[in-house]
Amino acid sequence: VAAGVPPEKITVKPNAVPDPGEPAPFGDGFLFAGRLEEEKGIKLLLEAWRLSGLGKATTLTIVGDGAGRSAVEQAARVNPSIHYLGSVPADQVGQLLDDCAVRVVPSLWFEAAPLAVIESYARGRPVISTSVGASASVVSEEVGWVCPTTSAAGLAETIRQAFGDHNSARVRGM
């Protein structure tokens, strides 16, 4: 009995995401999967990707829909390293997580328990996040990278750091 609480008053809730089993072999590229909205950091990510200069070396796959869709479509037309897939079913997001090396969660608003981070960890993928909200407390050097600022230049540097050390990314994801 926890702290004197009667057992009938305790309910065990399952994890927020189903256990997908053993992680797939480490993939390539970066993934953003979420709502294409300002508060989710999609415009920040697009600018950071441009500033990172990694388009000649790797890819950024973007999945989702929202008010930022036209900006994402335009960026994908201009930059062949950006792959925009639109909205996809949840099982396809899982496959894309298996196929990527790192998930980017550039949220600009407070999120108490970011589902994107939980999904990534369940699949053995490290996360790049901003320092906004709970992401700063659930993403650490053991499981990813936290960008100390919400600037595009800061996020670009964090993305370059993650790309530059594949061995570290594998360790952080497992």
PDB file of N, CA and C in Angstrom, residues 97-148:
ATOM      1  N   LEU A  97       9.407   6.359 -37.756  1.00  0.00           N
ATOM      2  CA  LEU A  97      10.300   6.428 -36.587  1.00  0.00           C
ATOM      3  C   LEU A  97      11.358   5.339 -36.671  1.00  0.00           C
ATOM      4  N   ASP A  98      10.951   4.141 -37.055  1.00  0.00           N
ATOM      5  CA  ASP A  98      11.909   3.050 -37.206  1.00  0.00           C
ATOM      6  C   ASP A  98      12.957   3.374 -38.264  1.00  0.00           C
ATOM      7  N   ASP A  99      12.551   4.099 -39.291  1.00  0.00           N
ATOM      8  CA  ASP A  99      13.437   4.398 -40.416  1.00  0.00           C
ATOM      9  C   ASP A  99      14.372   5.583 -40.167  1.00  0.00           C
ATOM     10  N   CYS A 100      14.060   6.420 -39.173  1.00  0.00           N
ATOM     11  CA  CYS A 100      14.868   7.622 -38.950  1.00  0.00           C
ATOM     12  C   CYS A 100      15.985   7.363 -37.940  1.00  0.00           C
ATOM     13  N   ALA A 101      16.863   8.366 -37.815  1.00  0.00           N
ATOM     14  CA  ALA A 101      17.908   8.313 -36.798  1.00  0.00           C
ATOM     15  C   ALA A 101      17.508   9.127 -35.573  1.00  0.00           C
ATOM     16  N   VAL A 102      16.862  10.286 -35.803  1.00  0.00           N
ATOM     17  CA  VAL A 102      16.547  11.214 -34.714  1.00  0.00           C
ATOM     18  C   VAL A 102      15.205  11.878 -34.986  1.00  0.00           C
ATOM     19  N   ARG A 103      14.396  12.012 -33.947  1.00  0.00           N
ATOM     20  CA  ARG A 103      13.137  12.750 -34.058  1.00  0.00           C
ATOM     21  C   ARG A 103      13.345  14.150 -33.516  1.00  0.00           C
ATOM     22  N   VAL A 104      12.773  15.125 -34.214  1.00  0.00           N
ATOM     23  CA  VAL A 104      12.872  16.518 -33.781  1.00  0.00           C
ATOM     24  C   VAL A 104      11.510  16.961 -33.262  1.00  0.00           C
ATOM     25  N   VAL A 105      11.496  17.478 -32.026  1.00  0.00           N
ATOM     26  CA  VAL A 105      10.271  17.957 -31.376  1.00  0.00           C
ATOM     27  C   VAL A 105      10.534  19.406 -30.949  1.00  0.00           C
ATOM     28  N   PRO A 106      10.399  20.354 -31.888  1.00  0.00           N
ATOM     29  CA  PRO A 106      10.786  21.741 -31.615  1.00  0.00           C
ATOM     30  C   PRO A 106       9.676  22.608 -31.018  1.00  0.00           C
ATOM     31  N   SER A 107       8.890  22.046 -30.123  1.00  0.00           N
ATOM     32  CA  SER A 107       7.720  22.738 -29.588  1.00  0.00           C
ATOM     33  C   SER A 107       8.083  24.065 -28.935  1.00  0.00           C
ATOM     34  N   LEU A 108       7.220  25.049 -29.154  1.00  0.00           N
ATOM     35  CA  LEU A 108       7.404  26.377 -28.575  1.00  0.00           C
ATOM     36  C   LEU A 108       6.403  26.676 -27.467  1.00  0.00           C
ATOM     37  N   TRP A 109       5.632  25.679 -27.079  1.00  0.00           N
ATOM     38  CA  TRP A 109       4.686  25.887 -25.987  1.00  0.00           C
ATOM     39  C   TRP A 109       4.832  24.761 -24.980  1.00  0.00           C
ATOM     40  N   PHE A 110       4.339  25.013 -23.778  1.00  0.00           N
ATOM     41  CA  PHE A 110       4.479  24.044 -22.692  1.00  0.00           C
ATOM     42  C   PHE A 110       3.626  22.817 -22.972  1.00  0.00           C
ATOM     43  N   GLU A 111       4.255  21.670 -22.930  1.00  0.00           N
ATOM     44  CA  GLU A 111       3.550  20.390 -23.037  1.00  0.00           C
ATOM     45  C   GLU A 111       3.944  19.565 -21.823  1.00  0.00           C
ATOM     46  N   ALA A 112       2.973  19.067 -21.100  1.00  0.00           N
ATOM     47  CA  ALA A 112       3.250  18.345 -19.857  1.00  0.00           C
ATOM     48  C   ALA A 112       3.898  16.982 -20.094  1.00  0.00           C
ATOM     49  N   ALA A 113       3.412  16.231 -21.060  1.00  0.00           N
ATOM     50  CA  ALA A 113       3.958  14.903 -21.357  1.00  0.00           C
ATOM     51  C   ALA A 113       3.898  14.707 -22.867  1.00  0.00           C
ATOM     52  N   PRO A 114       4.901  15.208 -23.586  1.00  0.00           N
ATOM     53  CA  PRO A 114       4.841  15.167 -25.050  1.00  0.00           C
ATOM     54  C   PRO A 114       4.776  13.739 -25.602  1.00  0.00           C
ATOM     55  N   LEU A 115       3.676  13.413 -26.232  1.00  0.00           N
ATOM     56  CA  LEU A 115       3.477  12.081 -26.803  1.00  0.00           C
ATOM     57  C   LEU A 115       4.552  11.757 -27.837  1.00  0.00           C
ATOM     58  N   ALA A 116       4.974  12.762 -28.598  1.00  0.00           N
ATOM     59  CA  ALA A 116       6.009  12.537 -29.616  1.00  0.00           C
ATOM     60  C   ALA A 116       7.292  12.007 -28.982  1.00  0.00           C
ATOM     61  N   VAL A 117       7.646  12.523 -27.819  1.00  0.00           N
ATOM     62  CA  VAL A 117       8.852  12.071 -27.130  1.00  0.00           C
ATOM     63  C   VAL A 117       8.666  10.635 -26.637  1.00  0.00           C
ATOM     64  N   ILE A 118       7.519  10.344 -26.052  1.00  0.00           N
ATOM     65  CA  ILE A 118       7.242   8.995 -25.540  1.00  0.00           C
ATOM     66  C   ILE A 118       7.272   7.976 -26.682  1.00  0.00           C
ATOM     67  N   GLU A 119       6.642   8.309 -27.809  1.00  0.00           N
ATOM     68  CA  GLU A 119       6.654   7.413 -28.976  1.00  0.00           C
ATOM     69  C   GLU A 119       8.077   7.142 -29.446  1.00  0.00           C
ATOM     70  N   SER A 120       8.888   8.177 -29.466  1.00  0.00           N
ATOM     71  CA  SER A 120      10.268   8.041 -29.932  1.00  0.00           C
ATOM     72  C   SER A 120      11.064   7.127 -29.017  1.00  0.00           C
ATOM     73  N   TYR A 121      10.936   7.322 -27.725  1.00  0.00           N
ATOM     74  CA  TYR A 121      11.653   6.473 -26.771  1.00  0.00           C
ATOM     75  C   TYR A 121      11.201   5.020 -26.877  1.00  0.00           C
ATOM     76  N   ALA A 122       9.891   4.806 -27.074  1.00  0.00           N
ATOM     77  CA  ALA A 122       9.377   3.437 -27.192  1.00  0.00           C
ATOM     78  C   ALA A 122      10.014   2.719 -28.380  1.00  0.00           C
ATOM     79  N   ARG A 123      10.396   3.467 -29.396  1.00  0.00           N
ATOM     80  CA  ARG A 123      10.996   2.875 -30.602  1.00  0.00           C
ATOM     81  C   ARG A 123      12.511   3.000 -30.624  1.00  0.00           C
ATOM     82  N   GLY A 124      13.091   3.443 -29.499  1.00  0.00           N
ATOM     83  CA  GLY A 124      14.539   3.504 -29.405  1.00  0.00           C
ATOM     84  C   GLY A 124      15.175   4.611 -30.213  1.00  0.00           C
ATOM     85  N   ARG A 125      14.467   5.717 -30.386  1.00  0.00           N
ATOM     86  CA  ARG A 125      15.005   6.827 -31.163  1.00  0.00           C
ATOM     87  C   ARG A 125      15.238   8.032 -30.256  1.00  0.00           C
ATOM     88  N   PRO A 126      16.434   8.642 -30.357  1.00  0.00           N
ATOM     89  CA  PRO A 126      16.701   9.846 -29.563  1.00  0.00           C
ATOM     90  C   PRO A 126      15.896  11.029 -30.095  1.00  0.00           C
ATOM     91  N   VAL A 127      15.798  12.061 -29.271  1.00  0.00           N
ATOM     92  CA  VAL A 127      14.958  13.219 -29.570  1.00  0.00           C
ATOM     93  C   VAL A 127      15.773  14.503 -29.441  1.00  0.00           C
ATOM     94  N   ILE A 128      15.555  15.401 -30.383  1.00  0.00           N
ATOM     95  CA  ILE A 128      16.015  16.778 -30.244  1.00  0.00           C
ATOM     96  C   ILE A 128      14.786  17.578 -29.851  1.00  0.00           C
ATOM     97  N   SER A 129      14.889  18.337 -28.765  1.00  0.00           N
ATOM     98  CA  SER A 129      13.752  19.167 -28.355  1.00  0.00           C
ATOM     99  C   SER A 129      14.242  20.557 -27.979  1.00  0.00           C
ATOM    100  N   THR A 130      13.296  21.457 -27.874  1.00  0.00           N
ATOM    101  CA  THR A 130      13.589  22.769 -27.317  1.00  0.00           C
ATOM    102  C   THR A 130      13.530  22.634 -25.796  1.00  0.00           C
ATOM    103  N   SER A 131      13.918  23.692 -25.115  1.00  0.00           N
ATOM    104  CA  SER A 131      13.904  23.666 -23.655  1.00  0.00           C
ATOM    105  C   SER A 131      12.585  24.170 -23.082  1.00  0.00           C
ATOM    106  N   VAL A 132      11.532  24.179 -23.904  1.00  0.00           N
ATOM    107  CA  VAL A 132      10.225  24.676 -23.485  1.00  0.00           C
ATOM    108  C   VAL A 132       9.396  23.528 -22.894  1.00  0.00           C
ATOM    109  N   GLY A 133       8.782  23.776 -21.742  1.00  0.00           N
ATOM    110  CA  GLY A 133       7.880  22.790 -21.155  1.00  0.00           C
ATOM    111  C   GLY A 133       8.598  21.576 -20.600  1.00  0.00           C
ATOM    112  N   ALA A 134       7.847  20.481 -20.510  1.00  0.00           N
ATOM    113  CA  ALA A 134       8.359  19.259 -19.895  1.00  0.00           C
ATOM    114  C   ALA A 134       9.421  18.571 -20.745  1.00  0.00           C
ATOM    115  N   SER A 135       9.491  18.896 -22.018  1.00  0.00           N
ATOM    116  CA  SER A 135      10.519  18.276 -22.866  1.00  0.00           C
ATOM    117  C   SER A 135      11.900  18.469 -22.272  1.00  0.00           C
ATOM    118  N   ALA A 136      12.136  19.626 -21.679  1.00  0.00           N
ATOM    119  CA  ALA A 136      13.442  19.909 -21.085  1.00  0.00           C
ATOM    120  C   ALA A 136      13.756  18.982 -19.924  1.00  0.00           C
ATOM    121  N   SER A 137      12.737  18.414 -19.301  1.00  0.00           N
ATOM    122  CA  SER A 137      12.994  17.511 -18.179  1.00  0.00           C
ATOM    123  C   SER A 137      12.966  16.039 -18.583  1.00  0.00           C
ATOM    124  N   VAL A 138      12.363  15.714 -19.724  1.00  0.00           N
ATOM    125  CA  VAL A 138      12.316  14.306 -20.143  1.00  0.00           C
ATOM    126  C   VAL A 138      13.316  13.990 -21.253  1.00  0.00           C
ATOM    127  N   VAL A 139      13.894  15.018 -21.858  1.00  0.00           N
ATOM    128  CA  VAL A 139      14.959  14.821 -22.844  1.00  0.00           C
ATOM    129  C   VAL A 139      16.251  15.277 -22.181  1.00  0.00           C
ATOM    130  N   SER A 140      17.239  14.399 -22.177  1.00  0.00           N
ATOM    131  CA  SER A 140      18.531  14.720 -21.571  1.00  0.00           C
ATOM    132  C   SER A 140      19.638  14.182 -22.463  1.00  0.00           C
ATOM    133  N   GLU A 141      20.870  14.371 -22.059  1.00  0.00           N
ATOM    134  CA  GLU A 141      22.003  13.876 -22.838  1.00  0.00           C
ATOM    135  C   GLU A 141      22.005  12.356 -22.962  1.00  0.00           C
ATOM    136  N   GLU A 142      21.313  11.664 -22.082  1.00  0.00           N
ATOM    137  CA  GLU A 142      21.254  10.208 -22.182  1.00  0.00           C
ATOM    138  C   GLU A 142      20.312   9.737 -23.287  1.00  0.00           C
ATOM    139  N   VAL A 143      19.334  10.546 -23.655  1.00  0.00           N
ATOM    140  CA  VAL A 143      18.310  10.120 -24.615  1.00  0.00           C
ATOM    141  C   VAL A 143      18.090  11.102 -25.752  1.00  0.00           C
ATOM    142  N   GLY A 144      18.899  12.139 -25.832  1.00  0.00           N
ATOM    143  CA  GLY A 144      18.725  13.102 -26.897  1.00  0.00           C
ATOM    144  C   GLY A 144      19.509  14.367 -26.671  1.00  0.00           C
ATOM    145  N   TRP A 145      19.002  15.436 -27.246  1.00  0.00           N
ATOM    146  CA  TRP A 145      19.641  16.745 -27.175  1.00  0.00           C
ATOM    147  C   TRP A 145      18.573  17.793 -26.912  1.00  0.00           C
ATOM    148  N   VAL A 146      18.837  18.686 -25.957  1.00  0.00           N
ATOM    149  CA  VAL A 146      17.936  19.802 -25.689  1.00  0.00           C
ATOM    150  C   VAL A 146      18.588  21.069 -26.206  1.00  0.00           C
ATOM    151  N   CYS A 147      17.910  21.748 -27.099  1.00  0.00           N
ATOM    152  CA  CYS A 147      18.389  23.029 -27.611  1.00  0.00           C
ATOM    153  C   CYS A 147      18.145  24.070 -26.530  1.00  0.00           C
ATOM    154  N   PRO A 148      19.180  24.767 -26.077  1.00  0.00           N
ATOM    155  CA  PRO A 148      19.004  25.708 -24.970  1.00  0.00           C
ATOM    156  C   PRO A 148      18.230  26.973 -25.329  1.00  0.00           C
TER     157      PRO A 148
END
